[in-house]
mmCIF file of C-alpha atoms and ligand atoms in Angstrom:
data_model
loop_
_atom_site.group_PDB
_atom_site.id
_atom_site.type_symbol
_atom_site.label_atom_id
_atom_site.label_comp_id
_atom_site.label_asym_id
_atom_site.label_seq_id
_atom_site.Cartn_x
_atom_site.Cartn_y
_atom_site.Cartn_z
ATOM 1 C CA MET A 1 44.545 140.157 144.387
ATOM 2 C CA PHE A 2 43.473 137.300 145.788
ATOM 3 C CA GLY A 3 46.240 134.940 145.071
ATOM 4 C CA GLU A 4 46.559 132.792 148.094
ATOM 5 C CA ARG A 5 49.665 130.221 146.419
ATOM 6 C CA PRO A 6 51.564 132.567 146.974
ATOM 7 C CA ILE A 7 49.684 135.467 148.839
ATOM 8 C CA GLU A 8 50.991 138.348 146.927
ATOM 9 C CA MET A 9 48.210 141.269 147.821
ATOM 10 C CA GLY A 10 46.376 139.380 150.702
ATOM 11 C CA THR A 11 43.000 141.076 149.886
ATOM 12 C CA LEU A 12 41.449 137.294 149.754
ATOM 13 C CA GLY A 13 38.887 136.993 153.193
ATOM 14 C CA HIS A 14 39.538 141.007 153.745
ATOM 15 C CA GLU A 15 37.544 142.179 151.009
ATOM 16 C CA VAL A 16 35.118 144.410 152.953
ATOM 17 C CA PRO A 17 37.954 146.145 154.937
ATOM 18 C CA VAL A 18 39.641 146.648 151.788
ATOM 19 C CA LEU A 19 37.004 147.691 149.521
ATOM 20 C CA ARG A 20 35.710 150.434 152.409
ATOM 21 C CA HIS A 21 39.298 151.779 152.570
ATOM 22 C CA ILE A 22 39.412 152.099 148.909
ATOM 23 C CA ARG A 23 35.957 153.722 148.890
ATOM 24 C CA SER A 24 36.599 156.338 152.211
ATOM 25 C CA ASN A 25 39.632 157.991 150.131
ATOM 26 C CA SER A 26 38.508 161.413 148.627
ATOM 27 C CA VAL A 27 40.985 161.047 146.110
ATOM 28 C CA TYR A 28 40.032 157.781 144.439
ATOM 29 C CA VAL A 29 36.713 158.131 144.807
ATOM 30 C CA SER A 30 37.260 161.266 142.153
ATOM 31 C CA LEU A 31 39.532 159.515 139.909
ATOM 32 C CA PHE A 32 37.453 156.526 139.673
ATOM 33 C CA GLN A 33 34.175 158.706 139.293
ATOM 34 C CA SER A 34 35.735 160.420 136.018
ATOM 35 C CA ALA A 35 36.999 156.654 134.715
ATOM 36 C CA PHE A 36 33.944 154.727 135.335
ATOM 37 C CA PRO A 37 31.388 158.038 134.547
ATOM 38 C CA ARG A 38 28.588 155.754 133.833
ATOM 39 C CA ARG A 39 28.297 153.849 136.857
ATOM 40 C CA ARG A 40 25.409 155.964 139.285
ATOM 41 C CA GLU A 41 25.730 153.328 142.498
ATOM 42 C CA PRO A 42 28.535 154.403 144.661
ATOM 43 C CA LYS A 43 29.022 150.705 144.881
ATOM 44 C CA ASP A 44 29.424 149.874 141.844
ATOM 45 C CA VAL A 45 31.961 153.068 141.104
ATOM 46 C CA ILE A 46 34.682 151.127 143.138
ATOM 47 C CA SER A 47 34.144 147.493 143.194
ATOM 48 C CA PHE A 48 36.538 144.419 142.587
ATOM 49 C CA GLU A 49 35.529 145.410 138.919
ATOM 50 C CA THR A 50 36.331 148.449 138.601
ATOM 51 C CA VAL A 51 39.769 147.956 140.680
ATOM 52 C CA GLY A 52 40.299 145.422 138.163
ATOM 53 C CA ARG A 53 40.455 147.249 135.460
ATOM 54 C CA ALA A 54 42.299 150.244 136.668
ATOM 55 C CA ILE A 55 44.777 148.263 137.742
ATOM 56 C CA ALA A 56 44.767 146.305 134.055
ATOM 57 C CA ALA A 57 44.886 149.763 132.477
ATOM 58 C CA PHE A 58 47.517 151.313 134.300
ATOM 59 C CA GLN A 59 49.813 148.612 133.693
ATOM 60 C CA ARG A 60 49.287 148.186 129.967
ATOM 61 C CA THR A 61 51.016 151.881 130.014
ATOM 62 C CA ILE A 62 54.046 150.909 131.537
ATOM 63 C CA VAL A 63 56.363 150.706 129.295
ATOM 64 C CA SER A 64 60.063 151.212 129.083
ATOM 65 C CA ALA A 65 61.724 152.005 126.271
ATOM 66 C CA ASN A 66 64.135 154.666 126.301
ATOM 67 C CA SER A 67 67.264 153.781 128.199
ATOM 68 C CA ALA A 68 70.658 154.017 126.749
ATOM 69 C CA TYR A 69 70.669 151.216 125.229
ATOM 70 C CA ASP A 70 67.352 151.777 123.410
ATOM 71 C CA LYS A 71 68.542 154.782 122.003
ATOM 72 C CA PHE A 72 71.921 152.723 120.509
ATOM 73 C CA VAL A 73 69.631 150.030 118.963
ATOM 74 C CA ALA A 74 67.629 153.065 117.396
ATOM 75 C CA GLY A 75 70.697 154.627 115.875
ATOM 76 C CA ASP A 76 72.086 157.117 118.167
ATOM 77 C CA ARG A 77 75.399 155.259 118.280
ATOM 78 C CA PRO A 78 76.708 158.139 120.704
ATOM 79 C CA ALA A 79 74.438 157.275 123.439
ATOM 80 C CA LEU A 80 75.780 154.025 124.759
ATOM 81 C CA SER A 81 79.342 154.302 126.276
ATOM 82 C CA ALA A 82 82.381 152.621 125.074
ATOM 83 C CA ALA A 83 82.221 150.503 128.183
ATOM 84 C CA ALA A 84 78.679 149.440 127.707
ATOM 85 C CA GLN A 85 79.006 148.682 124.120
ATOM 86 C CA ARG A 86 81.432 146.270 124.859
ATOM 87 C CA GLY A 87 79.184 144.795 127.893
ATOM 88 C CA LEU A 88 76.478 144.499 125.381
ATOM 89 C CA ARG A 89 78.750 142.073 122.794
ATOM 90 C CA LEU A 90 79.944 140.264 126.184
ATOM 91 C CA PHE A 91 76.384 139.883 127.345
ATOM 92 C CA ARG A 92 75.587 138.138 123.344
ATOM 93 C CA SER A 93 78.505 136.594 123.225
ATOM 94 C CA ASP A 94 79.320 132.541 123.360
ATOM 95 C CA ARG A 95 80.975 132.519 126.418
ATOM 96 C CA MET A 96 78.844 134.156 128.804
ATOM 97 C CA GLN A 97 75.145 133.507 126.601
ATOM 98 C CA CYS A 98 73.343 135.966 128.750
ATOM 99 C CA ALA A 99 71.486 137.235 125.846
ATOM 100 C CA THR A 100 70.099 133.586 125.029
ATOM 101 C CA CYS A 101 67.502 133.342 128.099
ATOM 102 C CA HIS A 102 67.770 137.446 128.352
ATOM 103 C CA LYS A 103 66.427 137.583 125.062
ATOM 104 C CA PRO A 104 66.319 141.500 123.365
ATOM 105 C CA PRO A 105 63.821 143.843 123.345
ATOM 106 C CA PHE A 106 62.529 142.272 126.746
ATOM 107 C CA PHE A 107 65.338 140.326 128.231
ATOM 108 C CA THR A 108 63.619 137.435 128.650
ATOM 109 C CA ASP A 109 62.157 134.632 127.434
ATOM 110 C CA ALA A 110 59.467 134.224 129.211
ATOM 111 C CA VAL A 111 57.623 137.033 126.382
ATOM 112 C CA GLY A 112 54.672 134.230 125.103
ATOM 113 C CA THR A 113 54.967 130.840 126.078
ATOM 114 C CA PRO A 114 57.523 131.517 129.342
ATOM 115 C CA HIS A 115 61.000 129.623 130.123
ATOM 116 C CA PHE A 116 61.927 128.555 132.930
ATOM 117 C CA HIS A 117 65.961 127.777 134.056
ATOM 118 C CA ASN A 118 67.721 126.864 136.965
ATOM 119 C CA THR A 119 70.446 128.948 137.165
ATOM 120 C CA GLY A 120 72.787 126.924 139.718
ATOM 121 C CA LEU A 121 71.860 129.021 142.711
ATOM 122 C CA TYR A 122 71.148 126.690 145.509
ATOM 123 C CA ASN A 123 72.148 122.617 145.909
ATOM 124 C CA VAL A 124 71.458 122.631 149.959
ATOM 125 C CA ASP A 125 71.337 118.323 149.910
ATOM 126 C CA GLY A 126 73.180 117.480 147.125
ATOM 127 C CA ALA A 127 70.291 117.146 144.738
ATOM 128 C CA GLY A 128 70.043 120.379 143.721
ATOM 129 C CA GLY A 129 67.228 121.597 146.198
ATOM 130 C CA LEU A 130 66.793 124.859 147.657
ATOM 131 C CA PRO A 131 66.512 126.133 151.336
ATOM 132 C CA GLY A 132 62.432 126.771 152.626
ATOM 133 C CA PRO A 133 59.672 126.031 150.956
ATOM 134 C CA ASP A 134 60.198 127.965 147.732
ATOM 135 C CA GLN A 135 61.361 125.097 144.960
ATOM 136 C CA GLY A 136 60.723 126.993 141.915
ATOM 137 C CA LEU A 137 58.702 125.712 139.184
ATOM 138 C CA ALA A 138 58.380 122.222 141.438
ATOM 139 C CA ASN A 139 55.926 123.427 143.474
ATOM 140 C CA GLU A 140 53.525 123.857 140.635
ATOM 141 C CA THR A 141 54.757 121.066 138.984
ATOM 142 C CA HIS A 142 55.682 118.332 141.269
ATOM 143 C CA LYS A 143 58.962 117.329 138.805
ATOM 144 C CA LYS A 144 62.520 116.721 140.532
ATOM 145 C CA VAL A 145 63.674 118.569 137.379
ATOM 146 C CA ASP A 146 61.815 121.047 137.802
ATOM 147 C CA ILE A 147 63.457 122.041 141.093
ATOM 148 C CA GLY A 148 65.312 125.666 141.345
ATOM 149 C CA ARG A 149 63.476 126.561 137.978
ATOM 150 C CA PHE A 150 62.485 130.005 137.612
ATOM 151 C CA ARG A 151 61.016 132.192 135.140
ATOM 152 C CA THR A 152 63.598 134.042 133.685
ATOM 153 C CA PRO A 153 63.337 138.255 134.937
ATOM 154 C CA THR A 154 63.428 141.249 132.714
ATOM 155 C CA LEU A 155 66.699 143.203 133.388
ATOM 156 C CA ARG A 156 65.265 146.613 132.440
ATOM 157 C CA ASN A 157 65.715 149.012 134.728
ATOM 158 C CA ILE A 158 67.566 146.225 136.633
ATOM 159 C CA SER A 159 69.884 148.988 138.094
ATOM 160 C CA VAL A 160 67.287 150.120 140.571
ATOM 161 C CA THR A 161 65.864 146.852 141.526
ATOM 162 C CA ALA A 162 67.972 145.301 144.340
ATOM 163 C CA PRO A 163 68.689 143.170 145.717
ATOM 164 C CA TYR A 164 68.271 140.557 143.201
ATOM 165 C CA MET A 165 67.161 136.747 142.094
ATOM 166 C CA HIS A 166 63.259 135.605 143.449
ATOM 167 C CA ASP A 167 64.132 135.464 147.335
ATOM 168 C CA GLY A 168 66.277 138.837 146.708
ATOM 169 C CA SER A 169 69.751 136.996 147.743
ATOM 170 C CA MET A 170 72.170 138.971 146.009
ATOM 171 C CA LYS A 171 72.750 142.653 146.770
ATOM 172 C CA THR A 172 74.644 144.055 143.768
ATOM 173 C CA LEU A 173 75.085 143.185 140.165
ATOM 174 C CA GLY A 174 78.599 142.147 140.747
ATOM 175 C CA ASP A 175 77.631 139.483 143.289
ATOM 176 C CA VAL A 176 75.168 138.285 140.131
ATOM 177 C CA VAL A 177 78.194 138.469 137.462
ATOM 178 C CA ASP A 178 79.972 136.263 139.852
ATOM 179 C CA HIS A 179 77.405 133.675 140.085
ATOM 180 C CA TYR A 180 77.396 133.445 136.834
ATOM 181 C CA ALA A 181 81.147 133.110 136.191
ATOM 182 C CA SER A 182 81.610 130.261 139.069
ATOM 183 C CA GLY A 183 78.657 128.053 136.997
ATOM 184 C CA GLY A 184 75.735 129.212 139.694
ATOM 185 C CA ARG A 185 76.528 130.106 143.527
ATOM 186 C CA ALA A 186 76.751 127.122 144.573
ATOM 187 C CA ALA A 187 79.510 126.012 142.738
ATOM 188 C CA GLN A 188 81.197 128.959 145.002
ATOM 189 C CA LYS A 189 81.377 126.406 147.678
ATOM 190 C CA GLY A 190 82.528 122.915 145.623
ATOM 191 C CA GLN A 191 78.764 121.999 145.471
ATOM 192 C CA PRO A 192 77.436 123.011 141.451
ATOM 193 C CA SER A 193 73.927 121.974 141.573
ATOM 194 C CA PRO A 194 73.383 118.867 139.616
ATOM 195 C CA LEU A 195 70.179 120.919 137.936
ATOM 196 C CA ARG A 196 71.805 123.934 136.836
ATOM 197 C CA SER A 197 71.048 124.779 133.100
ATOM 198 C CA THR A 198 73.392 123.568 130.488
ATOM 199 C CA ARG A 199 73.855 127.480 129.779
ATOM 200 C CA VAL A 200 75.208 128.446 133.176
ATOM 201 C CA GLN A 201 78.378 126.161 133.551
ATOM 202 C CA GLY A 202 80.579 129.060 134.256
ATOM 203 C CA PHE A 203 83.120 131.133 132.284
ATOM 204 C CA GLU A 204 86.286 133.381 133.011
ATOM 205 C CA ILE A 205 86.008 136.844 133.198
ATOM 206 C CA THR A 206 88.615 139.487 133.696
ATOM 207 C CA SER A 207 87.963 142.247 136.126
ATOM 208 C CA ALA A 208 87.788 145.079 133.438
ATOM 209 C CA GLU A 209 85.089 142.480 130.982
ATOM 210 C CA GLN A 210 83.156 142.333 134.454
ATOM 211 C CA GLY A 211 83.011 146.541 134.847
ATOM 212 C CA ASP A 212 81.978 146.465 131.211
ATOM 213 C CA LEU A 213 78.965 143.842 131.635
ATOM 214 C CA ILE A 214 77.849 146.052 134.708
ATOM 215 C CA ALA A 215 77.923 148.997 132.526
ATOM 216 C CA PHE A 216 75.949 147.439 130.225
ATOM 217 C CA LEU A 217 73.307 146.673 132.544
ATOM 218 C CA ASN A 218 73.223 149.925 134.290
ATOM 219 C CA SER A 219 72.254 151.194 130.491
ATOM 220 C CA LEU A 220 69.344 149.451 130.691
ATOM 221 C CA THR A 221 68.046 152.040 133.211
ATOM 222 C CA ASP A 222 65.413 154.392 131.473
ATOM 223 C CA LYS A 223 65.830 157.585 133.627
ATOM 224 C CA THR A 224 62.277 159.196 131.356
ATOM 225 C CA PHE A 225 60.525 156.219 132.240
ATOM 226 C CA LEU A 226 61.540 156.275 136.015
ATOM 227 C CA SER A 227 60.974 160.012 136.553
ATOM 228 C CA ALA A 228 57.498 160.174 134.646
ATOM 229 C CA PRO A 229 54.452 161.986 136.896
ATOM 230 C CA ARG A 230 52.180 159.951 135.449
ATOM 231 C CA TYR A 231 53.699 156.513 137.449
ATOM 232 C CA GLN A 232 54.110 158.594 140.203
ATOM 233 C CA THR A 233 51.521 158.077 143.177
ATOM 234 C CA PRO A 234 47.926 159.992 142.839
ATOM 235 C CA TYR A 235 48.436 161.757 146.199
ATOM 236 C CA ARG A 236 50.741 164.662 145.282
HETATM 237 C C1 HEC B 1 70.034 129.851 131.336
HETATM 238 C C2 HEC B 1 69.364 131.117 131.216
HETATM 239 C C3 HEC B 1 69.618 132.534 131.854
HETATM 240 C C4 HEC B 1 71.034 132.660 131.529
HETATM 241 C C5 HEC B 1 72.129 132.200 130.525
HETATM 242 C C6 HEC B 1 71.423 133.847 132.298
HETATM 243 N N1 HEC B 1 70.169 133.665 133.017
HETATM 244 FE FE1 HEC B 1 70.031 135.561 134.198
HETATM 245 N N2 HEC B 1 68.767 134.970 135.143
HETATM 246 C C7 HEC B 1 67.907 133.890 134.317
HETATM 247 C C8 HEC B 1 67.091 133.338 135.823
HETATM 248 C C9 HEC B 1 66.028 132.104 135.348
HETATM 249 C C10 HEC B 1 66.816 134.318 136.550
HETATM 250 C C11 HEC B 1 66.059 134.299 137.624
HETATM 251 C C12 HEC B 1 66.616 133.154 139.143
HETATM 252 C C13 HEC B 1 65.961 133.429 140.004
HETATM 253 O O1 HEC B 1 65.224 134.357 140.865
HETATM 254 O O2 HEC B 1 66.146 132.405 140.954
HETATM 255 C C14 HEC B 1 67.897 134.959 136.292
HETATM 256 C C15 HEC B 1 68.224 136.088 136.824
HETATM 257 C C16 HEC B 1 69.235 136.705 136.781
HETATM 258 C C17 HEC B 1 69.540 138.310 137.405
HETATM 259 C C18 HEC B 1 69.040 139.150 138.576
HETATM 260 C C19 HEC B 1 67.294 139.747 138.087
HETATM 261 C C20 HEC B 1 66.640 140.179 139.081
HETATM 262 O O3 HEC B 1 65.336 140.820 139.039
HETATM 263 O O4 HEC B 1 66.519 139.688 140.473
HETATM 264 C C21 HEC B 1 70.234 139.141 136.842
HETATM 265 C C22 HEC B 1 70.954 140.511 136.742
HETATM 266 C C23 HEC B 1 70.901 138.071 135.322
HETATM 267 N N3 HEC B 1 69.851 136.960 135.731
HETATM 268 C C24 HEC B 1 72.059 138.553 134.268
HETATM 269 C C25 HEC B 1 72.379 137.872 133.858
HETATM 270 C C26 HEC B 1 73.573 137.863 133.139
HETATM 271 C C27 HEC B 1 74.698 139.003 133.206
HETATM 272 C C28 HEC B 1 73.912 136.486 132.252
HETATM 273 C C29 HEC B 1 75.062 136.528 131.806
HETATM 274 C C30 HEC B 1 76.629 136.388 132.510
HETATM 275 C C31 HEC B 1 72.518 135.626 132.648
HETATM 276 N N4 HEC B 1 71.660 136.503 133.641
HETATM 277 C C32 HEC B 1 72.404 134.727 132.185
HETATM 278 C C33 HEC B 1 68.551 132.789 133.792
HETATM 279 C C34 HEC B 1 69.298 133.097 132.576
#
């Protein structure tokens, strides 16, 4: 809420109007009163402490584990279409190596100790540079080797979260697969990033295989999770 580098929620410097806004909302007043019943003073019921606790408590309930892929893993083999099953094998293959970074069950290697990778999206200066001020992990470490390295995002529910990549520069999952197949988007212009991961060096893929891989990515969509009333706005 208060982060400045980068600004996420922009609360810093706007504490008074933000609290006033939440406190003037009757839906939130009653929800906070029932969540924090022992606090008597109105200013203690809705404060940045209780707002932070409420958000944290909510986030801990956000668990998505009922996709077709999850059912398949739990033993319901027909839950995953034949195409998606072929796509899963490609996803885990030595040729494509997706699963080495997007590790099941979370489809990321950022659980616990986060790992950061350069997928070769950009090479604006011949040295692997990115356009604009966001140079990835290097913005924090100031090391050249960290330019363009980003935390591996989860792929759960990936079909509903376009556009893709840290800067939203890819519209479709097809664009993303083309990016990896070419050894990083920068390589499509003949200028692969010298900083790209050894695991993003490009591979052959047929259009049928591309369809299978995307069918697998779509099988990570958890419709019961996405439509569950408890994750919807309280203003219903
Ligand atoms: C070397 C580690 C690595 C490998 C191998 C890898 N990825 Fe990624 N993937 C990443 C990182 C890091 C990002 C985030 C890049 C960014 O934001 O600029 C990412 C982003 C993505 C995204 C976009 C996620 C989003 O929310 O925007 C998709 C989809 C994806 N990868 C699928 C794949 C597929 C399919 C493969 C195999 C063909 C693959 N990845 C191989 C590390 C990897």
